[in-house]
Coordinates of C-alpha atoms and ligand atoms in Angstrom, one line a residue:
M1 CA 10.3 34.3 -44.6
E2 CA 8.8 34.0 -40.7
Q3 CA 6.3 31.6 -40.4
P4 CA 3.0 32.7 -38.7
L5 CA 2.2 31.6 -34.9
V6 CA -0.1 28.6 -34.7
K7 CA -1.3 27.7 -31.0
N8 CA -2.2 24.4 -30.5
A9 CA -5.3 24.5 -29.4
F10 CA -6.0 22.0 -26.6
D11 CA -8.4 19.1 -27.6
V12 CA -10.6 18.2 -24.5
L13 CA -12.3 15.7 -26.3
E14 CA -9.9 14.0 -28.1
V15 CA -7.6 14.1 -24.8
R16 CA -10.9 12.4 -22.9
K17 CA -10.4 9.2 -25.4
D18 CA -7.2 8.5 -23.4
F19 CA -8.6 8.0 -19.8
P20 CA -10.8 4.7 -20.4
I21 CA -12.3 5.4 -16.9
L22 CA -13.7 8.6 -18.2
S23 CA -16.7 6.2 -19.9
E24 CA -17.8 4.9 -16.7
L25 CA -21.2 4.6 -15.7
P26 CA -21.7 5.1 -12.3
Y27 CA -25.6 4.4 -11.3
G28 CA -25.9 4.2 -15.0
K29 CA -25.0 8.2 -15.1
P30 CA -21.7 9.6 -16.9
L31 CA -18.8 10.0 -14.8
V32 CA -17.9 13.3 -13.7
Y33 CA -14.3 12.8 -12.0
F34 CA -14.0 16.3 -9.5
D35 CA -11.3 14.7 -6.9
N36 CA -8.5 15.1 -9.1
A37 CA -6.8 16.4 -6.0
A38 CA -7.3 13.1 -4.6
T39 CA -6.3 11.4 -7.0
S40 CA -5.8 11.9 -10.8
Q41 CA -7.3 9.4 -13.2
K42 CA -4.4 7.0 -15.8
P43 CA -4.3 7.1 -19.2
Q44 CA -4.8 4.0 -20.8
V45 CA -0.7 4.1 -21.7
V46 CA 0.2 4.0 -17.6
I47 CA -2.5 0.9 -17.4
D48 CA -0.7 -1.3 -20.5
A49 CA 2.5 -0.3 -19.0
L50 CA 1.5 -1.9 -15.9
V51 CA -0.2 -4.9 -18.0
N52 CA 2.7 -5.0 -20.1
Y53 CA 5.6 -5.5 -17.6
Y54 CA 3.6 -8.5 -15.6
T55 CA 2.6 -10.1 -18.8
H56 CA 5.8 -9.9 -20.8
Y57 CA 8.8 -9.3 -18.2
N58 CA 7.9 -9.7 -14.6
A59 CA 11.4 -10.3 -12.7
N60 CA 13.3 -9.2 -10.4
V61 CA 15.5 -6.2 -11.0
H62 CA 19.7 -6.0 -10.9
R63 CA 19.8 -9.5 -9.6
G64 CA 19.8 -11.7 -12.8
V65 CA 21.8 -11.8 -15.7
H66 CA 18.8 -13.7 -17.5
F67 CA 16.9 -12.0 -20.3
L68 CA 13.5 -11.0 -18.0
S69 CA 15.6 -9.4 -15.4
Q70 CA 18.0 -7.7 -17.7
K71 CA 14.8 -5.9 -19.7
A72 CA 13.2 -5.4 -16.4
S73 CA 16.3 -3.6 -15.3
D74 CA 16.6 -1.9 -18.6
A75 CA 13.0 -0.3 -18.2
F76 CA 13.0 0.7 -14.8
D77 CA 16.6 2.3 -14.6
G78 CA 15.3 4.1 -17.7
V79 CA 12.6 5.6 -15.5
R80 CA 15.7 7.5 -12.9
E81 CA 16.1 10.0 -16.1
K82 CA 12.6 10.1 -16.9
V83 CA 11.6 11.7 -13.3
R84 CA 15.5 13.7 -13.5
G85 CA 13.8 15.2 -16.7
F86 CA 10.3 16.1 -15.4
I87 CA 11.8 18.0 -12.3
N88 CA 14.8 19.3 -14.1
A89 CA 17.1 18.1 -11.6
A90 CA 20.9 18.0 -12.2
S91 CA 21.8 14.2 -12.0
E92 CA 19.2 11.2 -11.8
R93 CA 21.5 10.1 -8.7
E94 CA 18.9 13.0 -7.1
I95 CA 16.2 11.1 -7.4
I96 CA 15.2 8.2 -5.5
F97 CA 12.4 6.5 -5.3
V98 CA 9.3 6.1 -2.9
R99 CA 5.9 5.0 -1.9
G100 CA 5.0 8.5 -2.3
T101 CA 5.0 12.2 -0.8
T102 CA 4.4 10.7 2.5
E103 CA 7.1 8.6 2.7
G104 CA 9.3 11.1 1.3
V105 CA 9.1 13.2 3.5
N106 CA 9.0 10.7 6.4
L107 CA 12.5 9.5 4.4
V108 CA 14.0 13.3 4.7
A109 CA 12.6 13.8 8.4
A110 CA 14.2 10.3 9.8
T111 CA 17.9 10.7 7.8
Y112 CA 18.6 14.8 7.3
G113 CA 16.3 15.5 10.1
R114 CA 17.3 12.7 12.5
K115 CA 20.9 13.9 12.1
N116 CA 21.0 17.0 11.7
I117 CA 18.4 18.5 14.5
Q118 CA 18.7 18.8 17.9
Q119 CA 17.0 19.9 21.5
G120 CA 15.9 23.7 21.2
D121 CA 15.5 23.7 17.2
T122 CA 12.8 24.9 15.5
I123 CA 11.6 23.1 12.0
L124 CA 9.3 25.5 10.6
V125 CA 6.1 24.6 8.2
S126 CA 3.2 26.6 6.9
A127 CA -0.2 26.6 8.2
M128 CA -2.0 25.2 5.1
E129 CA 0.2 21.6 5.1
H130 CA -1.2 18.0 4.6
H131 CA -0.9 16.4 7.9
S132 CA 1.9 14.0 6.0
N133 CA 4.2 17.7 6.1
I134 CA 3.6 17.9 9.9
V135 CA 3.2 14.8 11.5
P136 CA 6.2 13.4 10.5
W137 CA 8.1 16.8 11.8
Q138 CA 6.5 16.5 14.9
L139 CA 7.9 12.9 15.4
L140 CA 11.1 14.5 14.7
C141 CA 10.5 17.2 17.1
E142 CA 9.5 15.1 19.9
E143 CA 12.0 12.5 19.5
K144 CA 14.6 15.4 19.6
G145 CA 13.2 17.9 21.7
A146 CA 12.5 20.0 19.0
R147 CA 9.9 22.5 18.5
L148 CA 7.7 23.3 15.1
N149 CA 6.5 26.6 14.2
V150 CA 4.3 28.1 11.5
I151 CA 4.0 30.5 8.6
P152 CA 0.8 32.1 9.3
M153 CA -1.7 32.4 6.5
N154 CA -5.0 35.1 5.4
D155 CA -8.2 34.4 5.6
R156 CA -7.6 34.2 1.5
G157 CA -5.4 31.7 2.4
E158 CA -2.7 33.1 1.7
L159 CA 0.8 32.7 3.6
V160 CA 1.2 36.1 5.5
L161 CA 4.9 36.2 5.1
D162 CA 5.6 39.6 7.7
T163 CA 6.8 37.1 10.6
L164 CA 9.0 35.2 8.3
D165 CA 12.5 36.6 9.0
E166 CA 11.4 36.5 12.9
L167 CA 10.6 32.7 12.1
L168 CA 14.0 31.7 10.2
N169 CA 16.0 32.8 13.5
D170 CA 19.0 31.0 14.7
N171 CA 17.1 28.0 16.3
C172 CA 15.6 27.3 13.0
K173 CA 17.5 24.9 11.0
F174 CA 14.5 23.5 8.6
V175 CA 11.7 24.7 6.4
S176 CA 9.3 22.3 4.8
I177 CA 6.8 23.7 2.8
T178 CA 3.2 22.9 0.6
H179 CA 3.9 24.1 -3.2
T180 CA 0.2 24.0 -3.9
A181 CA -2.4 23.7 -1.0
N182 CA -4.6 20.6 -1.6
S183 CA -7.2 22.0 0.7
L184 CA -7.4 25.7 -0.6
G185 CA -6.1 25.4 -3.9
T186 CA -2.9 28.4 -3.1
I187 CA 0.3 28.5 -4.9
N188 CA 2.9 29.5 -2.4
P189 CA 5.4 31.9 -3.4
L190 CA 8.3 29.6 -3.0
E191 CA 11.0 31.7 -4.4
T192 CA 11.1 34.3 -1.5
V193 CA 10.7 31.7 1.1
I194 CA 13.4 29.5 -0.1
A195 CA 15.7 33.0 -0.8
K196 CA 15.3 33.9 2.5
A197 CA 15.6 30.3 4.3
H198 CA 18.9 30.1 2.2
E199 CA 20.5 33.3 3.3
R200 CA 20.2 31.8 6.6
N201 CA 21.9 28.3 4.9
I202 CA 18.1 26.8 6.3
P203 CA 17.4 23.8 4.0
V204 CA 14.0 23.5 2.4
L205 CA 11.9 20.7 1.4
V206 CA 9.2 21.3 -1.0
D207 CA 6.2 19.3 -0.7
G208 CA 5.0 19.1 -4.6
A209 CA 2.2 16.4 -4.4
Q210 CA -0.3 18.6 -5.9
A211 CA 2.1 20.7 -8.0
V212 CA 3.4 18.3 -10.4
A213 CA 0.6 17.3 -12.5
H214 CA -0.5 21.7 -12.4
E215 CA 2.7 23.5 -12.7
Y216 CA 6.3 23.2 -14.5
V217 CA 8.3 21.9 -11.9
D218 CA 12.1 22.9 -12.0
V219 CA 13.8 21.9 -8.9
Q220 CA 17.2 24.1 -9.8
A221 CA 15.3 27.0 -10.5
L222 CA 13.7 26.6 -7.7
D223 CA 16.4 26.0 -5.6
C224 CA 14.5 23.9 -2.9
D225 CA 17.2 21.5 -1.1
F226 CA 14.4 18.4 -1.4
F227 CA 10.7 17.8 -3.2
V228 CA 8.5 15.1 -3.0
F229 CA 6.2 14.2 -4.8
S230 CA 3.3 11.1 -5.7
A231 CA 3.1 9.5 -9.1
H232 CA -0.9 8.8 -8.4
K233 CA -1.8 12.7 -8.7
M234 CA 0.3 12.7 -11.9
L235 CA -1.6 10.3 -14.4
G236 CA 0.6 7.3 -12.4
P237 CA 0.0 4.7 -10.6
T238 CA -0.6 4.8 -7.1
G239 CA 2.5 3.3 -4.2
I240 CA 5.3 5.2 -5.9
G241 CA 6.6 8.8 -6.3
A242 CA 10.0 10.2 -5.9
V243 CA 12.4 12.7 -3.4
Y244 CA 15.1 14.9 -4.8
G245 CA 17.2 16.2 -2.9
K246 CA 20.7 18.0 -3.7
L247 CA 23.1 15.9 -4.1
H248 CA 25.9 17.1 -1.5
L249 CA 22.7 16.9 1.2
L250 CA 22.2 13.6 0.3
E251 CA 26.0 12.1 0.0
D252 CA 25.9 13.4 4.2
M253 CA 22.7 11.8 5.0
P254 CA 22.9 8.4 6.8
P255 CA 20.6 5.5 5.2
Y256 CA 16.8 5.4 5.8
H257 CA 15.8 1.8 5.8
G258 CA 18.6 -1.5 6.2
G259 CA 18.6 -4.2 3.3
G260 CA 19.4 -5.5 0.3
E261 CA 20.4 -3.3 -2.1
M262 CA 21.1 -0.4 -0.2
I263 CA 24.5 -1.7 0.7
K264 CA 28.0 -2.3 -0.8
S265 CA 29.3 -4.9 1.6
V266 CA 27.6 -6.7 4.7
S267 CA 29.7 -8.3 7.1
F268 CA 29.2 -9.1 11.1
K269 CA 31.8 -7.1 11.8
G270 CA 30.5 -4.1 9.5
T271 CA 28.3 -3.2 6.6
T272 CA 28.7 -0.4 3.7
W273 CA 26.5 1.7 2.5
N274 CA 25.7 1.6 -1.3
D275 CA 25.9 5.2 -3.0
V276 CA 23.4 7.6 -3.9
P277 CA 19.9 7.1 -4.3
Y278 CA 20.6 3.3 -3.7
K279 CA 21.5 3.6 -0.1
F280 CA 18.2 5.0 -0.1
E281 CA 16.1 2.4 -1.6
A282 CA 16.4 -1.1 0.9
G283 CA 14.8 -4.1 -0.8
T284 CA 13.1 -5.1 -4.2
P285 CA 11.8 -1.6 -5.3
N286 CA 8.2 -1.5 -6.9
I287 CA 9.3 -2.3 -10.4
A288 CA 6.2 -2.1 -12.2
D289 CA 5.3 1.1 -10.6
V290 CA 8.3 2.9 -11.2
I291 CA 8.3 1.7 -15.1
A292 CA 4.4 2.6 -15.1
M293 CA 5.4 6.5 -13.8
G294 CA 7.7 6.8 -16.3
A295 CA 4.7 6.1 -19.1
A296 CA 3.1 8.4 -17.1
I297 CA 6.1 11.0 -17.7
D298 CA 6.0 9.9 -21.1
Y299 CA 2.4 10.9 -21.7
W300 CA 3.0 14.2 -20.3
N301 CA 5.7 14.8 -22.5
S302 CA 3.2 13.9 -25.2
I303 CA 0.6 16.4 -24.7
D304 CA 0.2 20.1 -25.2
R305 CA 1.3 21.2 -21.5
V306 CA 0.6 24.5 -22.3
G307 CA -2.8 24.1 -23.3
A308 CA -3.6 21.7 -20.4
H309 CA -2.6 24.2 -18.2
E310 CA -5.1 26.8 -19.4
Q311 CA -8.2 24.3 -19.9
E312 CA -7.7 24.2 -15.7
I313 CA -7.4 27.8 -15.4
E314 CA -10.3 28.5 -17.6
L315 CA -12.3 25.6 -15.1
L316 CA -11.3 27.1 -12.1
N317 CA -12.5 30.2 -13.2
Y318 CA -16.1 29.5 -14.5
C319 CA -16.4 27.5 -11.6
T320 CA -15.4 30.2 -9.1
S321 CA -17.9 32.4 -11.4
L322 CA -20.9 30.2 -11.2
L323 CA -20.2 29.4 -6.9
A324 CA -19.9 32.8 -6.4
D325 CA -23.6 33.6 -7.8
I326 CA -25.3 31.1 -5.3
P327 CA -26.0 33.0 -1.9
A328 CA -25.4 29.7 0.3
V329 CA -21.9 29.2 -0.8
R330 CA -18.6 30.0 0.9
I331 CA -15.6 29.9 -0.9
I332 CA -12.6 29.0 1.1
G333 CA -8.9 29.5 -0.1
T334 CA -9.6 32.6 -2.5
A335 CA -5.7 33.5 -3.4
K336 CA -4.3 35.4 -6.1
N337 CA -2.6 32.5 -7.1
K338 CA -4.6 29.0 -7.2
A339 CA -4.2 26.2 -8.6
A340 CA -7.7 24.4 -10.2
V341 CA -9.1 23.3 -6.8
I342 CA -12.6 25.0 -5.0
S343 CA -13.3 23.9 -1.8
F344 CA -16.4 25.4 -0.3
V345 CA -19.1 25.3 2.0
V346 CA -22.9 25.6 2.2
D347 CA -24.8 27.1 4.7
K348 CA -27.1 24.9 6.9
V349 CA -26.0 22.0 4.4
N350 CA -23.7 19.6 5.7
A351 CA -20.4 19.2 3.0
M352 CA -20.9 15.2 3.6
D353 CA -24.8 15.1 2.6
I354 CA -23.9 17.4 -0.8
G355 CA -21.2 15.1 -1.1
M356 CA -23.4 12.0 -1.3
F357 CA -26.1 13.4 -3.1
L358 CA -23.8 14.8 -5.9
D359 CA -22.4 11.2 -6.1
T360 CA -26.3 9.7 -6.8
K361 CA -25.5 11.9 -9.8
G362 CA -22.3 10.4 -11.0
I363 CA -20.5 13.5 -9.3
A364 CA -17.3 12.6 -7.3
V365 CA -16.5 15.5 -5.1
R366 CA -14.4 15.3 -1.8
T367 CA -16.2 16.1 1.2
G368 CA -14.3 16.3 4.9
Q369 CA -11.1 18.0 6.1
H370 CA -8.8 17.0 3.4
C371 CA -5.9 15.4 5.6
A372 CA -5.6 19.5 6.8
E373 CA -7.4 19.6 10.0
P374 CA -5.6 22.8 11.2
V375 CA -6.8 24.6 7.9
M376 CA -10.4 23.6 8.7
D377 CA -9.6 24.6 12.8
W378 CA -8.4 28.2 10.9
F379 CA -11.4 28.8 9.2
G380 CA -13.4 27.7 12.1
I381 CA -15.3 24.9 9.7
P382 CA -15.6 21.2 10.3
G383 CA -14.3 20.6 6.6
T384 CA -15.5 21.5 3.0
I385 CA -16.6 19.8 0.0
R386 CA -13.8 20.3 -2.7
A387 CA -14.2 20.1 -6.8
S388 CA -10.5 19.3 -7.9
F389 CA -10.0 19.1 -12.1
M390 CA -7.7 17.8 -14.2
F391 CA -7.2 19.1 -18.1
Y392 CA -9.5 16.2 -19.1
N393 CA -12.6 18.1 -17.2
T394 CA -15.3 20.1 -19.3
K395 CA -17.2 23.1 -19.2
E396 CA -20.6 20.9 -19.5
E397 CA -19.4 18.6 -16.6
I398 CA -19.3 22.3 -14.5
D399 CA -22.5 23.2 -15.6
F400 CA -23.9 19.8 -14.8
F401 CA -22.1 20.2 -11.6
I402 CA -23.5 23.7 -11.2
E403 CA -26.8 22.3 -11.5
Q404 CA -27.1 19.5 -9.2
L405 CA -25.3 21.5 -6.6
K406 CA -28.2 23.8 -6.9
K407 CA -30.5 21.2 -6.7
A408 CA -28.9 19.9 -3.0
I409 CA -29.0 23.2 -1.9
Q410 CA -32.9 23.5 -2.4
L411 CA -33.5 20.1 -0.8
L412 CA -31.1 20.0 2.2
A413 CA -30.7 23.3 2.9
V414 CA -32.3 23.0 6.6
Ligands
LIG501 N1 0.9 16.7 0.8 C1 -0.2 17.6 -0.1 C2 -0.4 18.4 -0.6 C3 -1.1 16.4 -1.1 O1 -2.2 17.0 -1.3 C4 -1.3 15.1 -0.5 C5 -2.1 14.0 -0.9 N2 -3.3 14.5 -0.4 C6 0.1 14.7 0.4 C7 0.8 15.2 0.5 C8 0.2 13.4 0.7 O2 0.6 12.4 -0.6 P1 0.2 10.7 -0.6 O3 -0.9 10.3 0.0 O4 0.7 10.2 -2.0 O5 1.7 10.3 0.0

């Protein structure tokens, strides 16, 4: 007999219990945390994983025969497979641990980039990149005499792909593009960009900082050549993240940092490199945070991810419609395909003043340029107020936010 389809209703109030910080009372007021694009909050299991490691089995990995070192090594090594599964890489050898997205982009620029980019080449980024996906390429361009080109965007904050064929000309040797723009919420049509780049054998790096917590990422389906992300935006700790790279590219790249772990043998006559991925991981790794990143992935695998995503989209649509009813508000970034990030400006009121007013009510939003100064310049604004949601946020929080925003506008409009 056919089973009836029962949808697992996403219980936001139940999920919130997993995040101890959501019970904090800044200034004695319930915390409304709408700064998730800057960093997400951490479930208790992630905090426990950190404390547990330091309390019970802190030891360096891969170097000791003793009990603690073996336990730490097992826990640490097991996370590479978890990360592989999380983004569906073909092999765990394609996963390199780094400090986060920023270090990931720098790693690829300093290794693949230094080896393959020559004078006169161009590197292509988009108009909506975070500084960390611009500046490492500018540094490389300066060193090599190469040039940075930019895929433009329209006034909704969507990429304009009309000129893509021209930009992917014979000089173009690398594309580095964000999956989801942190300042606008735009989700980019990566399949098109990657397919067109690959027609010309140009590799593509995807900045997945904003995507991993909000989309299912499948690097094999995307067919990107590199994918970089930070654990702290996906319920994990700060100071850790990963670079995914296709194995044949990683095999061909020179090392990043020199030191212990990344070598096979060292002598004063010459040194040989360790295998991928260890070739890129010099020194004692960030053991505790790798283990806690693994706990974050376990947590993702334990929740109803479809329900979590639906919750975020519902919050996005709800808040967007309420903001649209406030005449002084202008939303910056109105792409058709958006993640749960809303940037906006308010007529005659400074974004920072709004942010400070909301803070006194316990509401955490971000104000400013969001490390995306070229985006702000494009829109001709000094900065925005940004509310960014995670599945643990609620409609009631949005109601309170809108009520307080209206008060702020009344009080502060000059
Ligand atoms: N890219 C994007 C799209 C981001 O949102 C961020 C973080 N705001 C980064 C890169 C940089 O990430 P991290 O600071 O964790 O290295």
